[in-house]
PDB file of C-alpha atoms in Angstrom:
ATOM      1  CA  UNK A 245     147.955-179.438 235.656  1.00  0.00           C
ATOM      2  CA  UNK A 246     146.466-178.769 232.233  1.00  0.00           C
ATOM      3  CA  UNK A 247     147.397-180.363 228.947  1.00  0.00           C
ATOM      4  CA  UNK A 248     146.951-177.746 226.209  1.00  0.00           C
ATOM      5  CA  UNK A 249     147.605-177.571 222.488  1.00  0.00           C
ATOM      6  CA  UNK A 250     147.011-174.797 219.978  1.00  0.00           C
ATOM      7  CA  UNK A 251     145.706-175.258 216.470  1.00  0.00           C
ATOM      8  CA  UNK A 252     145.211-173.162 213.367  1.00  0.00           C
ATOM      9  CA  UNK A 253     142.007-175.126 212.672  1.00  0.00           C
ATOM     10  CA  UNK A 254     138.775-173.218 213.282  1.00  0.00           C
ATOM     11  CA  UNK A 255     136.494-173.868 216.229  1.00  0.00           C
ATOM     12  CA  UNK A 256     133.716-174.750 213.770  1.00  0.00           C
ATOM     13  CA  UNK A 257     135.790-177.480 212.097  1.00  0.00           C
ATOM     14  CA  UNK A 258     136.953-178.935 215.415  1.00  0.00           C
ATOM     15  CA  UNK A 259     133.388-178.991 216.746  1.00  0.00           C
ATOM     16  CA  UNK A 260     132.236-180.732 213.573  1.00  0.00           C
ATOM     17  CA  UNK A 261     134.993-183.355 213.750  1.00  0.00           C
ATOM     18  CA  UNK A 262     135.042-183.942 217.518  1.00  0.00           C
ATOM     19  CA  UNK A 263     132.569-186.840 217.569  1.00  0.00           C
ATOM     20  CA  UNK A 264     134.173-188.905 214.827  1.00  0.00           C
ATOM     21  CA  UNK A 265     137.738-188.279 215.984  1.00  0.00           C
ATOM     22  CA  UNK A 266     136.826-189.065 219.600  1.00  0.00           C
ATOM     23  CA  UNK A 267     135.288-192.342 218.478  1.00  0.00           C
ATOM     24  CA  UNK A 268     138.531-193.282 216.685  1.00  0.00           C
ATOM     25  CA  UNK A 269     140.350-193.304 220.053  1.00  0.00           C
ATOM     26  CA  UNK A 270     137.591-195.000 222.060  1.00  0.00           C
ATOM     27  CA  UNK A 271     135.652-192.020 223.396  1.00  0.00           C
ATOM     28  CA  UNK A 272     132.108-190.836 222.875  1.00  0.00           C
ATOM     29  CA  UNK A 273     130.680-187.381 223.488  1.00  0.00           C
ATOM     30  CA  UNK A 274     128.247-187.298 226.387  1.00  0.00           C
ATOM     31  CA  UNK A 275     127.481-183.592 226.241  1.00  0.00           C
ATOM     32  CA  UNK A 276     128.646-180.335 224.708  1.00  0.00           C
ATOM     33  CA  UNK A 277     128.360-177.008 226.524  1.00  0.00           C
ATOM     34  CA  UNK A 278     128.573-173.489 225.146  1.00  0.00           C
ATOM     35  CA  UNK A 279     129.526-171.250 228.057  1.00  0.00           C
ATOM     36  CA  UNK A 280     128.751-168.188 225.945  1.00  0.00           C
ATOM     37  CA  UNK A 281     125.147-169.390 225.534  1.00  0.00           C
ATOM     38  CA  UNK A 282     124.772-170.622 229.117  1.00  0.00           C
ATOM     39  CA  UNK A 283     126.012-167.377 230.631  1.00  0.00           C
ATOM     40  CA  UNK A 284     123.994-165.253 228.186  1.00  0.00           C
ATOM     41  CA  UNK A 285     120.818-167.089 229.271  1.00  0.00           C
ATOM     42  CA  UNK A 286     121.656-166.342 232.910  1.00  0.00           C
ATOM     43  CA  UNK A 287     122.276-162.651 232.248  1.00  0.00           C
ATOM     44  CA  UNK A 288     126.079-162.783 232.407  1.00  0.00           C
ATOM     45  CA  UNK A 289     127.226-162.473 228.793  1.00  0.00           C
ATOM     46  CA  UNK A 290     130.771-163.090 227.613  1.00  0.00           C
ATOM     47  CA  UNK A 291     132.180-162.242 224.200  1.00  0.00           C
ATOM     48  CA  UNK A 292     134.338-165.300 223.615  1.00  0.00           C
ATOM     49  CA  UNK A 293     133.020-168.645 222.380  1.00  0.00           C
ATOM     50  CA  UNK A 294     134.065-171.296 224.904  1.00  0.00           C
ATOM     51  CA  UNK A 295     132.927-174.878 224.459  1.00  0.00           C
ATOM     52  CA  UNK A 296     133.411-177.861 226.742  1.00  0.00           C
ATOM     53  CA  UNK A 297     132.925-181.436 225.602  1.00  0.00           C
ATOM     54  CA  UNK A 298     132.323-184.209 228.115  1.00  0.00           C
ATOM     55  CA  UNK A 299     133.821-187.439 226.808  1.00  0.00           C
ATOM     56  CA  UNK A 300     133.543-191.002 228.051  1.00  0.00           C
ATOM     57  CA  UNK A 301     135.443-194.173 227.321  1.00  0.00           C
ATOM     58  CA  UNK A 302     132.985-196.661 228.865  1.00  0.00           C
ATOM     59  CA  UNK A 303     135.500-199.513 229.065  1.00  0.00           C
ATOM     60  CA  UNK A 304     137.995-197.339 230.946  1.00  0.00           C
ATOM     61  CA  UNK A 305     135.283-195.796 233.127  1.00  0.00           C
ATOM     62  CA  UNK A 306     134.016-199.219 234.163  1.00  0.00           C
ATOM     63  CA  UNK A 307     137.515-200.449 234.985  1.00  0.00           C
ATOM     64  CA  UNK A 308     138.267-197.334 237.018  1.00  0.00           C
ATOM     65  CA  UNK A 309     134.996-197.144 238.912  1.00  0.00           C
ATOM     66  CA  UNK A 310     134.845-200.842 239.807  1.00  0.00           C
ATOM     67  CA  UNK A 311     138.005-200.619 241.855  1.00  0.00           C
ATOM     68  CA  UNK A 312     138.642-196.911 242.477  1.00  0.00           C
ATOM     69  CA  UNK A 313     135.345-195.017 242.897  1.00  0.00           C
ATOM     70  CA  UNK A 314     137.246-192.017 244.264  1.00  0.00           C
ATOM     71  CA  UNK A 315     138.425-191.139 240.743  1.00  0.00           C
ATOM     72  CA  UNK A 316     134.803-190.454 239.773  1.00  0.00           C
ATOM     73  CA  UNK A 317     135.364-186.824 240.724  1.00  0.00           C
ATOM     74  CA  UNK A 318     137.459-186.499 237.544  1.00  0.00           C
ATOM     75  CA  UNK A 319     134.941-188.168 235.240  1.00  0.00           C
ATOM     76  CA  UNK A 320     133.847-187.715 232.563  1.00  0.00           C
ATOM     77  CA  UNK A 321     136.906-186.429 230.726  1.00  0.00           C
ATOM     78  CA  UNK A 322     136.507-182.861 229.509  1.00  0.00           C
ATOM     79  CA  UNK A 323     137.978-180.960 226.598  1.00  0.00           C
ATOM     80  CA  UNK A 324     137.816-177.183 226.498  1.00  0.00           C
ATOM     81  CA  UNK A 325     137.780-175.393 223.133  1.00  0.00           C
ATOM     82  CA  UNK A 326     138.216-171.644 222.617  1.00  0.00           C
ATOM     83  CA  UNK A 327     140.228-169.009 220.744  1.00  0.00           C
ATOM     84  CA  UNK A 328     143.117-167.016 222.194  1.00  0.00           C
ATOM     85  CA  UNK A 329     145.452-164.645 220.366  1.00  0.00           C
ATOM     86  CA  UNK A 330     144.259-165.798 216.939  1.00  0.00           C
ATOM     87  CA  UNK A 331     144.752-169.502 217.631  1.00  0.00           C
ATOM     88  CA  UNK A 332     142.314-172.214 218.613  1.00  0.00           C
ATOM     89  CA  UNK A 333     143.068-173.761 222.003  1.00  0.00           C
ATOM     90  CA  UNK A 334     142.175-177.288 223.111  1.00  0.00           C
ATOM     91  CA  UNK A 335     142.778-178.161 226.733  1.00  0.00           C
ATOM     92  CA  UNK A 336     142.107-180.959 229.206  1.00  0.00           C
ATOM     93  CA  UNK A 337     143.120-181.828 232.747  1.00  0.00           C
ATOM     94  CA  UNK A 338     146.568-183.424 232.939  1.00  0.00           C
ATOM     95  CA  UNK A 339     146.302-186.878 234.456  1.00  0.00           C
ATOM     96  CA  UNK A 340     149.823-187.380 235.846  1.00  0.00           C
ATOM     97  CA  UNK A 341     149.375-185.075 238.840  1.00  0.00           C
ATOM     98  CA  UNK A 342     145.926-186.516 239.494  1.00  0.00           C
ATOM     99  CA  UNK A 343     147.127-190.111 239.475  1.00  0.00           C
ATOM    100  CA  UNK A 344     149.979-189.218 241.805  1.00  0.00           C
ATOM    101  CA  UNK A 345     147.485-187.776 244.313  1.00  0.00           C
ATOM    102  CA  UNK A 346     145.784-191.170 244.791  1.00  0.00           C
ATOM    103  CA  UNK A 347     147.118-194.378 246.303  1.00  0.00           C
ATOM    104  CA  UNK A 348     146.747-196.512 243.172  1.00  0.00           C
ATOM    105  CA  UNK A 349     148.492-199.668 242.061  1.00  0.00           C
ATOM    106  CA  UNK A 350     150.989-199.357 239.216  1.00  0.00           C
ATOM    107  CA  UNK A 351     148.915-201.495 236.821  1.00  0.00           C
ATOM    108  CA  UNK A 352     145.918-199.195 237.220  1.00  0.00           C
ATOM    109  CA  UNK A 353     148.085-196.080 236.818  1.00  0.00           C
ATOM    110  CA  UNK A 354     149.530-197.544 233.632  1.00  0.00           C
ATOM    111  CA  UNK A 355     146.029-198.268 232.303  1.00  0.00           C
ATOM    112  CA  UNK A 356     144.881-194.713 233.035  1.00  0.00           C
ATOM    113  CA  UNK A 357     147.990-193.213 231.434  1.00  0.00           C
ATOM    114  CA  UNK A 358     147.194-195.214 228.304  1.00  0.00           C
ATOM    115  CA  UNK A 359     143.675-193.743 228.269  1.00  0.00           C
ATOM    116  CA  UNK A 360     145.140-190.252 228.718  1.00  0.00           C
ATOM    117  CA  UNK A 361     147.524-190.960 225.848  1.00  0.00           C
ATOM    118  CA  UNK A 362     144.475-191.532 223.639  1.00  0.00           C
ATOM    119  CA  UNK A 363     142.961-188.266 224.846  1.00  0.00           C
ATOM    120  CA  UNK A 364     146.203-186.442 223.966  1.00  0.00           C
ATOM    121  CA  UNK A 365     146.155-188.155 220.571  1.00  0.00           C
ATOM    122  CA  UNK A 366     142.646-186.771 220.043  1.00  0.00           C
ATOM    123  CA  UNK A 367     143.714-183.226 220.881  1.00  0.00           C
ATOM    124  CA  UNK A 368     146.846-183.597 218.771  1.00  0.00           C
ATOM    125  CA  UNK A 369     144.825-184.534 215.703  1.00  0.00           C
ATOM    126  CA  UNK A 370     144.173-180.804 215.179  1.00  0.00           C
ATOM    127  CA  UNK A 371     147.739-179.656 215.863  1.00  0.00           C
TER     128      UNK A 371
END
């Protein structure tokens, strides 16, 4: 249910490039979270840097929400960024299983798969 790639690029470089590369494929960053900082502030520290970016493609969001408000539970799109076993990991929710869980017309499914293709292209830009 996850789409994951690994990269040899550093977390710092990916964080720095995320905004411009997201824009190239039609997304903008709404928010960035550092779970290490959030949990530290709440008294539950973790050692690993884990970042989550919330991304939005406003054209796709409008099209989806106008006709299928139930998909709002999966919005905005999120990308997780962390290190594991010496590699940088980028991950997002896989859309195929999600789309199959809703009663959606084939045209809408095709549109959403195209949007997900752009999200995969974004992650793959650091492969």
